[in-house]
Coordinates of C-alpha atoms and ligand atoms in Angstrom, one line a residue:
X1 CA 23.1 -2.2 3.1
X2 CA 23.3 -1.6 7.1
X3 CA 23.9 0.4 9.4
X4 CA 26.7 -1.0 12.3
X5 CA 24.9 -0.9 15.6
X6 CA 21.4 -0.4 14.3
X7 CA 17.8 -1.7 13.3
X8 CA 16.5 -0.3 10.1
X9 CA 12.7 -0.4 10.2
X10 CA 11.3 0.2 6.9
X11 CA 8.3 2.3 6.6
X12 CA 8.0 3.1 2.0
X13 CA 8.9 1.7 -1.1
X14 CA 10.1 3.8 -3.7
X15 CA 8.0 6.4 -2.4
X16 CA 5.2 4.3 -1.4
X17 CA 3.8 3.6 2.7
X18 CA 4.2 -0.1 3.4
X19 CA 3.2 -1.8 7.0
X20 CA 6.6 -1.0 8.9
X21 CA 8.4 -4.0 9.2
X22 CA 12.1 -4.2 10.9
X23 CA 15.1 -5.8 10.0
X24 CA 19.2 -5.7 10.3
X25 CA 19.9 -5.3 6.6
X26 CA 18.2 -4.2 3.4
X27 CA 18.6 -5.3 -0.4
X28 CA 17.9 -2.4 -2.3
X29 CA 19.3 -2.0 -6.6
X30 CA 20.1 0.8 -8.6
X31 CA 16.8 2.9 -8.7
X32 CA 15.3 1.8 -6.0
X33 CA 14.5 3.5 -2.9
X34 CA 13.2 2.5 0.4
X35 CA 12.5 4.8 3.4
X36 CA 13.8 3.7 6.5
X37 CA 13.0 4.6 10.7
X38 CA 16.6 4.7 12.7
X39 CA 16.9 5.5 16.4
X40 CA 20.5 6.6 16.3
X41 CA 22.6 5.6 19.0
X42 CA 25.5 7.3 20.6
X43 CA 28.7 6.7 19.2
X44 CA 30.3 6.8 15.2
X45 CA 29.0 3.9 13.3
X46 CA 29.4 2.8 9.7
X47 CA 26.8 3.1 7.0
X48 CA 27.5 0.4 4.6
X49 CA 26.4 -1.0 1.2
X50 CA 28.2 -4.4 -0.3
X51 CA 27.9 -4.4 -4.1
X52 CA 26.3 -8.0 -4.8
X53 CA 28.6 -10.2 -7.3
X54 CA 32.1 -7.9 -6.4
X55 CA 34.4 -7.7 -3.7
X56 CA 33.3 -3.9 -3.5
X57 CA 31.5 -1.4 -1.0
X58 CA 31.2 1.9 0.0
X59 CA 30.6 3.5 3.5
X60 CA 29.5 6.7 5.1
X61 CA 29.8 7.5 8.8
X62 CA 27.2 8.5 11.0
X63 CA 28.4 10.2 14.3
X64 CA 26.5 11.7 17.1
X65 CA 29.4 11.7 19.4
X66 CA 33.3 11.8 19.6
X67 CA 35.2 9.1 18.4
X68 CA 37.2 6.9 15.7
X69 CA 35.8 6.7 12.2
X70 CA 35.4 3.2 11.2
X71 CA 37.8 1.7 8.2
X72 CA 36.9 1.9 4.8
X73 CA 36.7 -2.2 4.7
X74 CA 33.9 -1.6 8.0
X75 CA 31.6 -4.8 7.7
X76 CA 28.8 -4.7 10.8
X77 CA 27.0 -7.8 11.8
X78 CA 24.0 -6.7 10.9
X79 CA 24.7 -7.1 6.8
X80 CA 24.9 -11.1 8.2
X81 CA 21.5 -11.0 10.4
X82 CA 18.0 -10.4 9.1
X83 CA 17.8 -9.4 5.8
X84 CA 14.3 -7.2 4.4
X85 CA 13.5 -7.7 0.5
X86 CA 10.7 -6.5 -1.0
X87 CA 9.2 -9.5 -0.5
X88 CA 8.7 -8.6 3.0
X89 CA 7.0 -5.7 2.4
X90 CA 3.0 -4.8 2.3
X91 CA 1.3 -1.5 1.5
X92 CA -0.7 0.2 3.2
X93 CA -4.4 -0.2 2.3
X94 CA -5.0 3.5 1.0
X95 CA -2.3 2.7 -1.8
X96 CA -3.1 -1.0 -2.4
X97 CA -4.4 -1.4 -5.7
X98 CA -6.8 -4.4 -4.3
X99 CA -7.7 -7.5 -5.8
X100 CA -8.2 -7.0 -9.3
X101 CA -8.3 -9.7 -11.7
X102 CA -5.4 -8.8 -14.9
X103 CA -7.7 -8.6 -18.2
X104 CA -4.0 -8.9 -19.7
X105 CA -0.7 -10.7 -18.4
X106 CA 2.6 -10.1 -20.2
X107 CA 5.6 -12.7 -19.5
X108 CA 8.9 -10.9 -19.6
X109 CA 12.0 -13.7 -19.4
X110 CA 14.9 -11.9 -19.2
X111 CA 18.7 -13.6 -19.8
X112 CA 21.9 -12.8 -20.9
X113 CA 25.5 -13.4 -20.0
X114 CA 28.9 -11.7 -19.3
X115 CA 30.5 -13.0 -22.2
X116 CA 28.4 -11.2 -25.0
X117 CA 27.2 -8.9 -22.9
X118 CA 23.7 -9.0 -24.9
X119 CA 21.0 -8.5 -22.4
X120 CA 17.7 -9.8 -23.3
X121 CA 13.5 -9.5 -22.6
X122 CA 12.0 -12.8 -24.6
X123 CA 15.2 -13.2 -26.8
X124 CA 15.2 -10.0 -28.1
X125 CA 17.3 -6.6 -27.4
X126 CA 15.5 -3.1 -27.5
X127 CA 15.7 -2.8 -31.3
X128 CA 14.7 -6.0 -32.3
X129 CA 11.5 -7.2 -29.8
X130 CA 7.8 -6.1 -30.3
X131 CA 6.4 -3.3 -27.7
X132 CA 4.4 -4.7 -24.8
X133 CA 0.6 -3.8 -25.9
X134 CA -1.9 -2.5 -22.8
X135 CA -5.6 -0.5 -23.4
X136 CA -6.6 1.8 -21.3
X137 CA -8.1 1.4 -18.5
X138 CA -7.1 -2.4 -18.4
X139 CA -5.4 -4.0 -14.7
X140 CA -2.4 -5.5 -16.4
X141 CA 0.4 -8.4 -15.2
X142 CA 3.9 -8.6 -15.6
X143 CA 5.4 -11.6 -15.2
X144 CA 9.6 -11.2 -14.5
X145 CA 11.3 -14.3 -14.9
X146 CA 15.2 -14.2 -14.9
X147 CA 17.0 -16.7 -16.4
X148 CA 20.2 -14.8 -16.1
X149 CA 22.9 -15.1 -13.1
X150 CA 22.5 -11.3 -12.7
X151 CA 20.5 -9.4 -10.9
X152 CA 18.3 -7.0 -12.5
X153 CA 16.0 -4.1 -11.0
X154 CA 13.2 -3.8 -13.5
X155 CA 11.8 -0.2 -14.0
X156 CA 8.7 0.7 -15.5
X157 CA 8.2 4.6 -16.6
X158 CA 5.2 6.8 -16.7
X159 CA 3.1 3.7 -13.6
X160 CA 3.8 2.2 -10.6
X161 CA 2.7 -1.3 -9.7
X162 CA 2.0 -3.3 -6.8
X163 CA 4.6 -6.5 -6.2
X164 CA 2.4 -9.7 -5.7
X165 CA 4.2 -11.9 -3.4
X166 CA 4.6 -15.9 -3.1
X167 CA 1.6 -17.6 -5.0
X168 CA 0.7 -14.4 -6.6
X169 CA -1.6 -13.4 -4.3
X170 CA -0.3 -11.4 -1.1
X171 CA -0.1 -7.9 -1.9
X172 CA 3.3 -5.9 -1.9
X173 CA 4.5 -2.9 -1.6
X174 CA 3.7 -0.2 -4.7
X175 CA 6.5 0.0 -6.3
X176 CA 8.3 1.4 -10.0
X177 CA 11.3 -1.1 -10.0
X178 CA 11.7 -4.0 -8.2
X179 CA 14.8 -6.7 -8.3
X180 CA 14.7 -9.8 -9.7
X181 CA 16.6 -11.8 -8.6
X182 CA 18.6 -14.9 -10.4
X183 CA 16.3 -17.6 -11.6
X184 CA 13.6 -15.6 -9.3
X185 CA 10.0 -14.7 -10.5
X186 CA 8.6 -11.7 -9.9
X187 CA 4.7 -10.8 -10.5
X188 CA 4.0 -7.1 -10.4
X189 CA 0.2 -5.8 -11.6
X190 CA -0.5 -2.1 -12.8
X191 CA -3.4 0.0 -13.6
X192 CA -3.2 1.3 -17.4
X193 CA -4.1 4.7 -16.9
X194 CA -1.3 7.1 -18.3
X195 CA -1.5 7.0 -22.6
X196 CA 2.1 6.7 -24.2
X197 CA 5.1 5.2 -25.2
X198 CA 6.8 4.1 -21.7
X199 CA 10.3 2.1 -21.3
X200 CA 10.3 -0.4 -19.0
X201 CA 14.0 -1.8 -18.7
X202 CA 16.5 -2.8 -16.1
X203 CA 18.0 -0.3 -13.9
X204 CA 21.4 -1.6 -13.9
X205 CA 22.6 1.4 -17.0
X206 CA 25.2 -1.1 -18.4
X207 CA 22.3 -4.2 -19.0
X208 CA 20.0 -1.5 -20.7
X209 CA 22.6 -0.3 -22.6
X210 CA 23.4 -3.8 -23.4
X211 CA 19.5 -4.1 -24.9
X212 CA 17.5 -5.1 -21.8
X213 CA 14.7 -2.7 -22.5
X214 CA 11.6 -2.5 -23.9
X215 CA 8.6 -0.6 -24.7
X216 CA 5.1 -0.5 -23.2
X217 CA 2.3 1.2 -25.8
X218 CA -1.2 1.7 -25.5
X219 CA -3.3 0.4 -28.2
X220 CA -6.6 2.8 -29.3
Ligands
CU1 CU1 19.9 -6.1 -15.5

């Protein structure tokens, strides 16, 4: 998404303070949600999100003075320019989880295709894979790796974890779903501290309803 005309600098992730950082454009999936900083100039300009993978979008207007509404098929310069991910995003130290070594690291691969429309963690669909096992107390790993050509925001219920960027090791934002991108691998780590029975799944309704869900249970 952009905004015609306009710099978005980002300041939280879902929720979370990061380091500002500013940029033209921002990928953001179904559940996410990103707080952004705006100085609004004078004028009418188009709000805009592309859908990824369709020839699809949707615009709002924002207007602080008189003029013509942009066209429904709007598509400012900035969606071309500098685009933030998550991956360019750091919190801030008062909501950084710090450098704790994972006493347990589960590997989520998640594929699927159009055809069957069967959408997968390790193989298996919601009814037919094993729960993801944590203790309490334990810093845990997840370990995203899509081998699908869809994108899929991953959503964990009940936590929120920090995204470790390239080589594991740079800290992220804090986050509770984060995109993963096709044939991308994503590290998140998480403190088990909320007993249950939690989903984790992909935010995209019709992949989860398709199977790609899962369930993360505390052992005693
Ligand atoms: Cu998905």
């Amino acid at each position: 998404m952009a905004l015609g005309g306009h710099r978005l600098t980002v300041t939280h992730a879902d929720g979370y303070p990061v380091h500002p950082v500013t940029g033209d454009a921002l990928l953001l999936a179904m559940g996410e949600r990103y707080d952004a900083i705006v100085q609004v100039q004078d004028g009418v300009f188009p709000l805009v999100a592309v859908a990824e993978g369709k020839g699809a979008q949707g615009l709002a207007v924002i207007r602080t003075s008189r003029g013509t509404a942009p066209r429904a098929t709007a598509n400012p310069k900035e969606l071309r320019r500098r685009l933030l991910t998550v991956h360019d995003l750091q919190a801030t130290p008062d909501v950084d989880l710090g450098p704790v070594a994972p006493q347990r690291s589960h590997r989520l691969v998640l594929d699927g295709n159009m055809s069957t429309y069967r959408w997968t963690i390790n193989g298996h669909t919601m009814h037919g894979g094993a729960p993801l096992k944590v203790r309490l107390g334990e810093r845990v790993r997840l370990v995203f790796e899509n081998r699908s050509t869809m994108f899929h925001p991953m959503h964990l219920h009940g936590h929120t974890f920090q995204v470790r960027r390239t080589g594991d090791r740079v800290p992220g934002p804090r986050k509770d779903t984060v995109i993963v991108r096709p044939t991308e691998r994503v590290v998140v780590d998480f403190d088990a501290g909320n007993p249950g029975h939690w989903m984790l799944h992909c935010h995209n309704a019709y992949h989860a309803a398709g199977g790609m869900m899962t369930e993360l249970v505390y052992e005693r």
